[in-house]
XYZ file of C-alpha atoms in Angstrom:
709
model
C -58.935 -32.737 -5.689
C -57.685 -29.189 -5.659
C -56.720 -26.868 -8.469
C -56.750 -23.293 -9.695
C -60.030 -21.461 -10.377
C -60.536 -20.002 -13.880
C -62.659 -16.841 -14.284
C -63.971 -15.674 -17.679
C -64.676 -11.923 -18.083
C -64.357 -9.111 -20.573
C -61.922 -6.253 -20.263
C -63.352 -2.944 -19.119
C -61.421 -0.916 -21.744
C -62.466 -0.600 -25.449
C -63.136 -2.248 -27.833
C -66.648 -2.918 -26.646
C -69.587 -4.760 -28.054
C -69.864 -8.255 -29.429
C -66.344 -8.248 -30.819
C -64.757 -7.687 -27.376
C -62.295 -10.492 -26.597
C -62.816 -12.746 -23.614
C -59.978 -12.757 -21.043
C -59.051 -15.821 -18.982
C -57.781 -15.084 -15.405
C -56.259 -17.854 -13.334
C -56.725 -17.362 -9.553
C -54.546 -19.689 -7.397
C -56.044 -21.490 -4.397
C -55.107 -20.187 -0.916
C -52.250 -22.167 0.658
C -53.454 -25.220 2.547
C -52.699 -25.621 6.291
C -49.642 -27.812 6.871
C -50.463 -31.369 7.773
C -49.388 -32.487 11.303
C -47.811 -35.937 11.255
C -49.796 -38.654 12.957
C -47.017 -39.477 15.428
C -46.952 -35.840 16.615
C -50.700 -35.852 17.248
C -50.411 -39.148 19.076
C -47.569 -37.842 21.255
C -49.582 -34.797 22.228
C -52.558 -36.942 23.142
C -50.364 -39.224 25.241
C -48.782 -36.225 27.015
C -52.195 -34.717 27.726
C -53.424 -38.002 29.131
C -50.279 -38.507 31.208
C -50.431 -35.039 32.749
C -54.151 -35.137 33.433
C -54.990 -34.900 37.135
C -57.175 -37.984 36.968
C -54.279 -39.986 35.519
C -51.968 -38.749 38.254
C -54.485 -39.684 40.923
C -54.911 -43.178 39.486
C -51.151 -43.712 39.213
C -50.625 -42.550 42.782
C -53.410 -44.830 44.043
C -52.034 -47.880 42.214
C -48.489 -47.191 43.416
C -49.670 -46.516 46.953
C -51.690 -49.704 47.391
C -49.082 -51.821 45.643
C -46.361 -50.487 47.910
C -48.611 -50.960 50.961
C -48.737 -54.675 50.140
C -45.048 -55.023 49.284
C -43.787 -53.069 52.286
C -46.353 -54.779 54.517
C -44.708 -58.065 53.569
C -41.327 -56.617 54.463
C -42.641 -55.475 57.833
C -44.163 -58.914 58.600
C -40.960 -60.644 57.498
C -38.886 -58.351 59.684
C -41.154 -58.950 62.664
C -40.978 -62.711 62.104
C -37.208 -62.590 61.825
C -36.966 -60.463 64.968
C -39.189 -62.908 66.831
C -37.118 -65.959 65.937
C -33.630 -64.435 66.156
C -31.744 -62.044 68.393
C -31.799 -59.227 65.820
C -33.974 -57.007 68.003
C -31.617 -57.339 70.948
C -28.582 -56.649 68.771
C -30.155 -53.439 67.423
C -30.908 -52.253 70.932
C -27.311 -52.964 71.952
C -25.991 -50.930 68.992
C -28.372 -48.050 69.790
C -27.256 -48.002 73.442
C -23.602 -48.067 72.436
C -24.156 -45.238 69.933
C -25.762 -43.178 72.708
C -22.824 -43.971 74.991
C -25.061 -45.741 77.545
C -22.956 -48.808 78.363
C -25.132 -49.907 81.298
C -28.172 -50.238 79.055
C -26.046 -52.035 76.456
C -24.957 -54.588 79.075
C -28.564 -55.094 80.173
C -29.663 -55.828 76.602
C -26.718 -58.174 76.144
C -27.876 -60.154 79.200
C -31.377 -60.346 77.723
C -29.894 -61.616 74.466
C -28.049 -64.392 76.305
C -31.236 -65.438 78.131
C -33.114 -65.472 74.821
C -30.458 -67.710 73.221
C -30.527 -70.121 76.156
C -34.327 -70.387 76.044
C -34.216 -70.967 72.281
C -31.622 -73.723 72.738
C -33.838 -75.497 75.283
C -36.807 -75.328 72.916
C -34.777 -76.824 70.076
C -33.502 -79.660 72.277
C -37.065 -80.374 73.345
C -38.072 -80.642 69.685
C -35.595 -83.483 69.187
C -37.459 -85.658 71.713
C -40.965 -84.447 70.984
C -41.841 -86.890 68.076
C -41.369 -90.003 70.215
C -43.164 -88.411 73.137
C -45.954 -87.336 70.815
C -46.292 -90.857 69.353
C -46.492 -92.366 72.803
C -49.056 -89.820 73.796
C -51.152 -90.517 70.702
C -51.035 -94.295 71.282
C -51.958 -93.991 74.917
C -54.668 -91.452 74.157
C -56.142 -93.555 71.354
C -56.229 -96.633 73.545
C -57.822 -94.846 76.435
C -60.320 -93.156 74.127
C -61.347 -96.425 72.523
C -61.686 -98.066 75.925
C -63.856 -95.244 77.204
C -66.104 -95.456 74.097
C -66.477 -99.248 74.417
C -67.269 -98.952 78.133
C -69.850 -96.333 77.324
C -71.368 -98.688 74.678
C -71.569 -101.552 77.179
C -73.451 -99.343 79.599
C -75.849 -98.309 76.813
C -76.397 -101.981 75.755
C -77.210 -103.027 79.331
C -79.598 -100.154 79.629
C -81.445 -100.763 76.311
C -81.162 -104.569 76.286
C -79.711 -104.272 72.697
C -76.246 -105.808 72.288
C -75.667 -103.751 69.113
C -75.472 -100.536 71.159
C -72.054 -101.605 72.395
C -70.472 -100.073 69.253
C -72.854 -97.075 68.973
C -70.503 -94.495 70.652
C -67.561 -95.746 68.615
C -69.598 -95.598 65.380
C -70.806 -92.059 66.186
C -67.241 -90.907 66.760
C -66.143 -92.409 63.449
C -69.077 -90.738 61.671
C -68.154 -87.372 63.231
C -64.594 -87.660 62.008
C -65.857 -88.600 58.523
C -68.070 -85.493 58.518
C -65.115 -83.278 59.415
C -63.136 -84.803 56.560
C -65.962 -84.097 54.093
C -66.173 -80.453 55.309
C -62.436 -80.025 54.839
C -62.692 -81.521 51.344
C -65.425 -79.026 50.444
C -63.662 -75.979 51.923
C -60.128 -76.841 50.875
C -60.485 -75.893 47.217
C -61.925 -72.382 47.770
C -59.520 -71.833 50.700
C -56.546 -72.604 48.486
C -57.927 -70.150 45.930
C -58.909 -67.361 48.337
C -56.057 -67.840 50.830
C -53.408 -65.940 48.880
C -55.774 -63.026 48.425
C -56.499 -62.968 52.169
C -52.758 -63.062 52.860
C -52.199 -60.128 50.489
C -55.049 -58.258 52.163
C -53.430 -58.818 55.554
C -50.094 -57.549 54.249
C -51.858 -54.521 52.722
C -53.497 -53.779 56.084
C -50.118 -53.842 57.827
C -48.545 -51.548 55.223
C -51.525 -49.200 55.217
C -51.436 -48.825 58.986
C -47.734 -47.966 58.868
C -48.185 -45.642 55.846
C -45.422 -47.654 54.155
C -45.283 -45.733 50.875
C -43.366 -42.703 49.542
C -44.725 -39.268 50.421
C -45.652 -38.516 46.814
C -47.906 -41.573 46.674
C -49.775 -40.885 49.910
C -53.168 -39.181 49.689
C -53.474 -35.514 50.537
C -54.843 -35.234 54.050
C -57.080 -32.446 55.251
C -55.972 -31.538 58.727
C -58.059 -29.745 61.295
C -57.012 -26.319 62.494
C -56.087 -27.782 65.878
C -53.190 -29.840 64.486
C -52.113 -33.191 65.834
C -50.887 -33.808 69.387
C -47.133 -34.205 69.623
C -46.125 -37.761 70.501
C -42.721 -39.501 70.401
C -43.657 -41.428 67.261
C -44.677 -38.221 65.456
C -41.413 -36.492 66.399
C -39.307 -39.473 65.293
C -41.227 -39.762 62.023
C -40.804 -36.018 61.386
C -37.046 -36.352 61.900
C -36.870 -39.484 59.779
C -38.578 -37.735 56.856
C -36.435 -34.596 57.195
C -34.286 -35.481 54.199
C -31.050 -36.180 56.092
C -29.916 -39.612 54.905
C -27.591 -40.240 57.868
C -30.425 -39.478 60.289
C -32.909 -41.639 58.401
C -30.541 -44.623 58.263
C -29.645 -44.300 61.942
C -33.320 -44.324 62.937
C -33.924 -47.457 60.840
C -31.054 -49.252 62.544
C -32.216 -48.385 66.056
C -34.070 -51.194 67.768
C -36.589 -48.814 69.310
C -37.250 -47.043 65.992
C -35.508 -43.883 67.199
C -37.244 -43.394 70.558
C -33.870 -43.424 72.351
C -33.026 -40.081 70.690
C -35.821 -38.266 72.497
C -35.843 -36.846 75.974
C -39.120 -36.450 77.837
C -41.751 -34.351 76.080
C -42.564 -31.519 78.491
C -45.485 -29.117 78.436
C -44.008 -25.639 77.951
C -46.526 -22.833 77.912
C -48.703 -22.959 74.819
C -46.724 -25.871 73.380
C -44.350 -28.695 74.207
C -40.580 -28.983 74.407
C -38.337 -31.946 73.716
C -34.575 -32.454 73.480
C -33.357 -34.632 70.608
C -29.911 -36.254 70.802
C -28.797 -36.691 67.214
C -26.934 -39.848 66.147
C -23.301 -39.743 65.139
C -22.779 -38.235 61.704
C -25.704 -35.785 61.924
C -24.972 -32.119 62.605
C -27.319 -29.786 64.462
C -27.065 -27.290 61.614
C -28.601 -29.851 59.259
C -31.725 -29.884 61.417
C -31.761 -26.101 61.894
C -31.586 -25.487 58.152
C -34.693 -27.627 57.615
C -36.979 -25.832 60.041
C -39.841 -25.420 57.588
C -39.819 -29.068 56.533
C -39.637 -30.203 60.147
C -42.588 -27.980 61.041
C -44.640 -29.352 58.171
C -43.754 -32.916 59.162
C -45.073 -32.062 62.636
C -48.299 -30.641 61.087
C -47.349 -27.137 62.148
C -46.544 -23.855 60.443
C -42.923 -22.758 60.313
C -43.407 -20.007 62.911
C -44.826 -22.565 65.367
C -41.563 -24.549 65.655
C -38.407 -23.144 67.235
C -35.060 -24.957 67.149
C -32.365 -24.021 69.665
C -29.065 -25.569 70.723
C -28.797 -26.521 74.434
C -25.599 -27.254 76.329
C -25.500 -30.980 75.569
C -23.403 -31.899 72.552
C -25.095 -33.054 69.340
C -28.493 -32.060 70.716
C -31.285 -29.824 69.430
C -34.158 -28.522 71.534
C -37.506 -28.363 69.768
C -40.282 -26.125 71.021
C -43.519 -26.928 69.208
C -46.501 -24.635 69.694
C -50.082 -25.769 69.889
C -51.562 -25.094 66.483
C -52.712 -21.465 66.275
C -51.637 -20.617 69.844
C -49.084 -18.002 68.782
C -51.739 -16.062 66.921
C -53.656 -15.437 70.143
C -52.828 -12.220 72.086
C -51.222 -12.422 75.502
C -52.672 -10.794 78.603
C -52.344 -7.120 79.586
C -49.181 -5.697 81.098
C -48.833 -5.521 84.890
C -48.146 -1.812 84.346
C -51.808 -1.492 83.402
C -53.380 -3.935 85.841
C -51.410 -2.815 88.924
C -51.800 0.903 89.642
C -49.503 0.669 92.659
C -46.505 -0.737 90.789
C -43.218 1.118 91.148
C -39.812 0.487 89.606
C -36.335 -0.076 90.993
C -33.580 0.659 88.480
C -30.865 -1.200 90.381
C -32.715 -4.307 91.610
C -35.960 -4.565 89.673
C -36.909 -6.028 86.317
C -39.241 -4.525 83.751
C -42.288 -6.702 82.927
C -41.887 -6.968 79.166
C -44.134 -9.850 78.124
C -44.124 -13.648 78.007
C -41.719 -16.196 76.608
C -42.908 -19.064 74.445
C -43.357 -21.266 77.513
C -45.920 -18.804 78.837
C -43.683 -17.625 81.686
C -43.346 -13.934 82.470
C -40.390 -12.348 80.683
C -38.800 -9.579 82.749
C -35.716 -7.575 81.775
C -33.119 -6.015 84.068
C -32.068 -2.579 82.820
C -29.334 -1.955 85.373
C -26.175 -0.616 83.688
C -27.084 -2.081 80.298
C -27.039 -0.231 76.999
C -29.996 -1.219 74.836
C -30.611 -1.704 71.108
C -33.933 -2.700 69.548
C -34.248 -3.101 65.807
C -36.604 -4.580 63.233
C -38.579 -3.808 60.122
C -40.961 -0.875 60.020
C -44.333 -1.144 61.768
C -43.499 -4.258 63.787
C -43.894 -2.761 67.281
C -40.369 -1.462 67.943
C -41.444 1.846 69.476
C -44.056 0.215 71.710
C -41.535 -2.365 72.949
C -38.941 0.332 73.683
C -41.501 2.654 75.231
C -42.835 -0.025 77.596
C -39.344 -0.330 79.151
C -39.089 3.438 79.548
C -42.585 3.566 81.088
C -41.624 1.025 83.751
C -38.333 2.766 84.511
C -40.129 6.107 84.782
C -41.820 4.739 87.910
C -38.417 5.042 89.629
C -38.391 8.707 90.601
C -34.576 8.894 90.626
C -34.203 8.109 86.907
C -33.702 10.959 84.432
C -34.412 10.848 80.694
C -32.979 12.611 77.650
C -35.165 11.651 74.694
C -34.954 12.146 70.965
C -37.783 10.899 68.727
C -36.642 11.227 65.134
C -39.984 10.011 63.812
C -41.892 12.871 65.386
C -45.460 11.574 65.268
C -46.148 11.854 68.998
C -45.217 8.346 70.145
C -43.215 9.854 73.025
C -45.291 12.976 73.668
C -46.505 11.657 77.033
C -42.950 12.098 78.395
C -43.289 15.877 78.177
C -43.029 16.961 81.796
C -41.171 13.803 82.702
C -38.008 13.841 80.560
C -35.375 16.542 80.996
C -35.159 16.854 77.205
C -37.661 15.712 74.572
C -36.895 16.423 70.910
C -39.468 15.251 68.373
C -39.150 15.507 64.617
C -37.542 13.871 61.558
C -35.678 16.809 60.000
C -31.959 17.472 59.847
C -32.411 20.267 62.398
C -33.859 17.723 64.815
C -30.855 15.463 64.171
C -28.555 18.365 65.073
C -30.447 18.906 68.319
C -30.442 15.197 69.175
C -26.695 15.060 68.480
C -26.091 17.980 70.822
C -28.323 16.285 73.402
C -26.211 13.126 73.276
C -23.013 15.180 73.428
C -24.423 16.898 76.522
C -24.877 13.448 78.043
C -21.206 12.771 77.270
C -20.283 15.931 79.190
C -22.385 14.761 82.140
C -20.679 11.365 81.952
C -17.254 13.013 82.038
C -18.279 15.130 85.051
C -19.392 11.998 86.875
C -16.180 10.187 85.995
C -14.205 12.915 87.791
C -16.131 12.346 91.011
C -14.480 10.526 93.946
C -14.485 6.719 93.647
C -17.577 5.073 95.085
C -19.920 7.938 94.244
C -23.324 6.596 93.186
C -25.182 8.545 90.514
C -28.843 8.286 89.488
C -29.537 6.675 86.135
C -29.520 8.922 83.080
C -31.221 7.256 80.115
C -30.277 8.735 76.740
C -32.986 7.399 74.420
C -33.043 7.917 70.652
C -35.846 6.345 68.629
C -35.358 5.974 64.863
C -31.603 6.400 65.381
C -30.936 5.408 61.772
C -32.053 8.951 60.825
C -29.145 10.369 62.837
C -26.592 7.968 61.360
C -27.734 8.833 57.821
C -27.765 12.635 58.286
C -25.557 14.262 55.589
C -25.079 17.682 57.252
C -21.758 19.112 58.457
C -21.128 21.564 61.261
C -19.097 24.755 60.954
C -15.903 22.766 61.545
C -16.647 20.396 58.677
C -17.587 17.459 60.893
C -20.555 15.327 59.816
C -23.435 14.876 62.206
C -24.151 11.450 60.730
C -21.905 8.687 59.440
C -19.631 6.253 61.225
C -16.191 7.863 61.049
C -14.037 9.235 63.826
C -15.204 12.738 62.849
C -18.936 11.866 62.917
C -20.444 13.668 65.882
C -23.453 11.476 66.711
C -21.499 8.259 66.182
C -18.618 9.363 68.379
C -20.928 10.586 71.160
C -22.708 7.208 71.230
C -19.383 5.375 71.234
C -18.127 7.418 74.189
C -21.250 6.566 76.206
C -20.924 2.901 75.253
C -17.289 2.896 76.362
C -17.603 4.560 79.771
C -21.206 5.489 80.512
C -22.201 2.231 82.175
C -19.842 2.806 85.096
C -21.619 6.036 86.090
C -25.163 4.984 85.085
C -25.286 6.962 81.831
C -26.995 4.543 79.449
C -27.692 4.658 75.720
C -30.980 3.229 74.406
C -31.586 3.175 70.660
C -34.334 1.967 68.379
C -33.588 1.523 64.669
C -35.236 0.224 61.516
C -34.076 -2.260 58.904
C -30.413 -2.432 60.033
C -27.519 -2.110 57.609
C -23.834 -1.281 58.079
C -24.618 2.283 57.013
C -27.572 3.093 59.283
C -26.351 0.983 62.234
C -22.538 0.829 62.403
C -20.924 -2.306 63.770
C -19.234 -0.614 66.731
C -22.551 0.858 67.862
C -24.593 -2.339 67.642
C -21.882 -4.348 69.383
C -21.708 -1.796 72.193
C -25.217 -2.678 73.421
C -25.528 -5.131 76.304
C -29.162 -5.931 75.523
C -29.939 -6.551 71.860
C -33.453 -7.327 70.705
C -34.920 -7.755 67.263
C -38.387 -7.914 65.815
C -39.089 -9.410 62.402
C -36.272 -8.892 59.881
C -35.832 -9.706 56.232
C -32.605 -11.699 56.039
C -30.232 -13.736 58.165
C -27.470 -11.169 57.613
C -29.709 -8.532 59.215
C -30.382 -10.930 62.094
C -26.630 -11.211 62.652
C -26.338 -7.423 62.661
C -29.148 -7.120 65.180
C -28.233 -9.905 67.617
C -24.684 -10.987 66.814
C -23.252 -14.171 65.343
C -23.349 -16.137 68.594
C -27.084 -15.708 69.065
C -27.904 -16.572 65.440
C -25.590 -19.598 65.441
C -27.384 -20.701 68.606
C -30.769 -20.678 66.899
C -31.975 -17.063 67.092
C -33.915 -16.340 63.910
C -35.784 -13.014 63.869
C -35.661 -13.232 60.080
C -38.148 -16.140 60.323
C -40.728 -14.093 62.231
C -43.700 -13.111 60.085
C -43.846 -9.382 59.298
C -47.266 -8.018 60.148
C -48.372 -11.184 61.956
C -45.731 -11.418 64.687
C -45.864 -7.771 65.689
C -44.399 -7.233 69.128
C -42.552 -10.566 69.124
C -38.874 -10.071 69.931
C -35.817 -12.283 69.895
C -33.679 -11.078 72.812
C -30.003 -11.659 73.549
C -29.112 -10.235 76.954
C -27.720 -11.160 80.335
C -30.559 -9.170 81.864
C -33.262 -11.713 81.066
C -33.622 -15.326 82.160
C -32.562 -17.483 79.196
C -32.809 -21.296 79.376
C -29.481 -22.872 80.174
C -27.454 -23.599 77.076
C -29.318 -21.098 74.857
C -28.008 -17.748 73.668
C -31.338 -15.994 73.119
C -35.005 -16.121 74.018
C -38.179 -15.222 72.124
C -40.494 -12.801 73.936
C -44.048 -11.799 73.054
C -44.272 -8.278 74.456
C -47.275 -6.676 76.111
C -49.004 -4.048 73.975
C -49.354 -0.668 75.689
C -51.392 1.806 73.642
C -51.090 5.589 73.913
C -53.884 5.914 76.493
C -52.219 3.372 78.776
C -48.879 5.107 78.277
C -50.375 8.477 79.268
C -51.880 6.960 82.409
C -48.540 5.436 83.424
C -46.598 8.664 82.816
C -49.170 10.533 84.893
C -48.387 8.177 87.771
C -44.656 8.708 87.169
C -45.064 12.504 87.195
C -46.932 12.255 90.489
C -43.834 10.642 92.010
C -41.696 13.654 91.059
C -41.728 17.240 92.203
C -42.080 18.474 88.636
C -39.773 18.419 85.640
C -39.398 21.187 83.078
C -38.825 19.516 79.736
C -36.645 21.167 77.134
C -37.977 20.633 73.640
C -35.200 22.583 71.867
C -31.485 22.608 72.685
C -30.668 26.264 73.400
C -27.273 27.117 72.086
C -27.111 30.575 73.738
C -24.753 33.308 72.611
C -21.652 32.364 70.680
C -18.589 32.350 72.921
C -14.888 32.458 72.048
C -13.365 29.972 74.515
C -9.758 31.021 73.836
C -10.556 34.695 74.511
C -12.521 33.808 77.629
C -9.645 31.701 78.958
C -7.226 34.600 78.388
C -9.597 36.981 80.180
C -9.936 34.783 83.276
C -6.156 34.276 83.442
C -5.751 38.049 83.487
C -2.410 39.529 84.469
C -1.132 36.440 86.332
C 1.782 34.737 84.657
C 0.170 31.325 85.080
C -3.006 29.942 86.692
C -3.870 26.416 87.822
C -6.173 24.616 85.406
C -8.666 23.940 88.219
C -8.861 27.681 88.940
C -9.282 28.436 85.224
C -12.313 26.099 85.123
C -13.837 27.746 88.187
C -13.328 31.247 86.737
C -14.831 30.182 83.398
C -17.920 28.796 85.166
C -18.256 32.093 87.038
C -17.843 34.022 83.786
C -20.637 32.141 81.972
C -22.312 29.258 83.766
C -24.394 28.212 80.759
C -21.339 27.787 78.591
C -18.706 26.550 81.037
C -20.330 25.100 84.168
C -20.013 21.531 82.876
C -16.490 21.917 81.532
C -13.817 19.472 82.649
C -10.061 19.423 82.193
C -10.607 17.450 78.973
C -12.708 20.282 77.521
C -10.074 22.839 78.476
C -7.318 20.722 76.959
C -9.370 20.168 73.782
C -9.713 23.936 73.221
C -6.034 24.695 73.867
C -4.566 21.762 71.927
C -2.821 22.947 68.761
C -2.846 26.634 69.729
C 0.567 26.713 71.379
C -1.051 27.491 74.742
C -1.513 23.920 75.946
C -1.564 23.313 79.711
C 1.821 22.361 81.141
C 3.259 21.337 84.491
C 4.742 23.810 86.895
C 5.914 22.591 90.287
C 4.162 19.308 89.568
C 0.737 20.868 88.861
C -1.021 21.624 85.562
C -1.227 25.332 84.745
C -2.158 27.650 81.859
C 0.377 30.362 80.955
C -0.558 33.991 80.170
C 2.255 34.583 77.649
C 1.351 31.466 75.689
C -2.288 32.542 75.530
C -1.280 35.993 74.296
C 0.864 34.509 71.510
C -1.915 32.101 70.559
C -4.451 34.926 70.244
C -1.990 37.060 68.270
C -1.172 34.222 65.891
C -4.838 33.396 65.407
C -5.821 36.978 64.710
C -2.910 37.349 62.306
C -3.923 34.203 60.451
C -7.507 35.427 60.237
C -6.433 38.825 58.848
C -4.162 37.163 56.317
C -6.954 34.922 55.094
C -9.267 37.916 54.824
C -6.730 39.896 52.761
C -6.157 36.941 50.508
C -9.859 36.594 49.978
C -10.207 40.296 49.195
C -7.301 40.181 46.746
C -8.848 37.188 45.051
């Protein structure tokens, strides 16, 4: 019982003494905790018990063993039905027809007819068997009795006792009586135990077939080696993939789905198998479930690759040996063979190994190159290994820009004609001018007589995204970076992509983390060889390799950053790709800096000596319009070819590489454009004079306006 507490005390203020009144103070009890209803406490207890791990384990065990028995009965019933009917043959016929194999379907139909005929003969024999059996029993009984009596007569003659005549017959009767007594003793327990033995047999069948849902099966601890890949494992992995049409089709197939599989072939550090999907199942449904398929095959996701071969409604599975892809591949032939040389036109660069373990070699002849991927995945090493091989062809020239600037390409000093290293905007300006110089060289080569063969000029820019993202403008207001028609680096790359291949001027670029801003669409689609290391998303994979390669199964976004360093997905006509596929996965050789230095030393020994420019020298500022007017002189008009020759003689550094296009570009819009005279292009003196006068007048007017302002 609860209540308030009463305190008796005297006030502290006067009056004091014996006459002081006594004050009663009532102190209330603290509020009691609210009572929880009994049904709430019971519900919580039930929930705790239901979610306990022990309860879950018990429920799973009960469900598992119960379903083993039930489904074991279904399996036995199905087998019995198949054995006594033609159901098995009919399923095989349907499977053959679904696969379009009519010859096999006809063969199974013939087997079905033979089975029906044999069954008919057995049934007809059963109609006559009771009479035949009765006759056999009568004859056998008579003969048996006669034999026993004859045996008794022989015994009686031998023992001189007439009673022994019936001894064999009596012994036989006693033996039969004993068997009857044994059956009477055993029958009761057998009737009791028999059903339990039958259930145990059904449970054994279901347990062997793992005939229970996945959630009810016990967690298995697998070894690091994984399980060997067999047809039954592949079919089971496909059946449990979660595609209802595929699961139902496998159940209806008489061979439990084995007809879908081609031969399982050893392919490098794994196996390869083609799977023909049944009607109603799309290849994309299998591709989108790569992780689940890998787990069903007791593999990690990165150990299973799904590609689309030529055959319709077919997927090709490559399944690695467990842990094999985490092992390094052997050293590069560039390291092991000191005598190796390169041939730009006919040779192939040893790049690494494909997943089958075969050597992966890439032809670089007249192919622009793009390699992309996330940071620190081996992009520079993969790009550099190609350049190192090509450097062993003494005819090849290099223009190199390293916009990271940490020395990854320093060993090419003394080998490349130009080597710019650094991440700043000034380095971007120099790299842009380097690429524009390559465009001038390309234009010079294009003006050569048809059939002229030029040595390869490789224009290589690593970390090209730095150039595309540069915000600086030149004195004419044109951006160095960007992807517009006025963007200098972008336009120079596009010009090389458009025409450089024909005269062996090739653009190689390495970029990071591609986006539409740091790797414009026109640039990435201009590369003939596109390779990608690990990426973050499928959209980036499409940027790197193109839609066709990704739709065909290429998935660099599924490579593991940090773990699959140096592993590339390559889409190129320069590498051997299995027929029907659009890409191939290559594990590249790792060449460290010391190996790279040794290879470049060998490449330098093949050459007479190369002076490498590390800064683009701009020289003195020239006024092209004034120089053109000076070389025209007093002549009324001069042929454009002669103007170019005179300009080169005036200043070789500035004008030796000029073409008609450069001359036309300078004169366009000035009023002094080249024109035809007697069928030949000329430059007129009077027009040049007016153009200079107008320009100087405009400049003076702008200066006066500025001063007045």
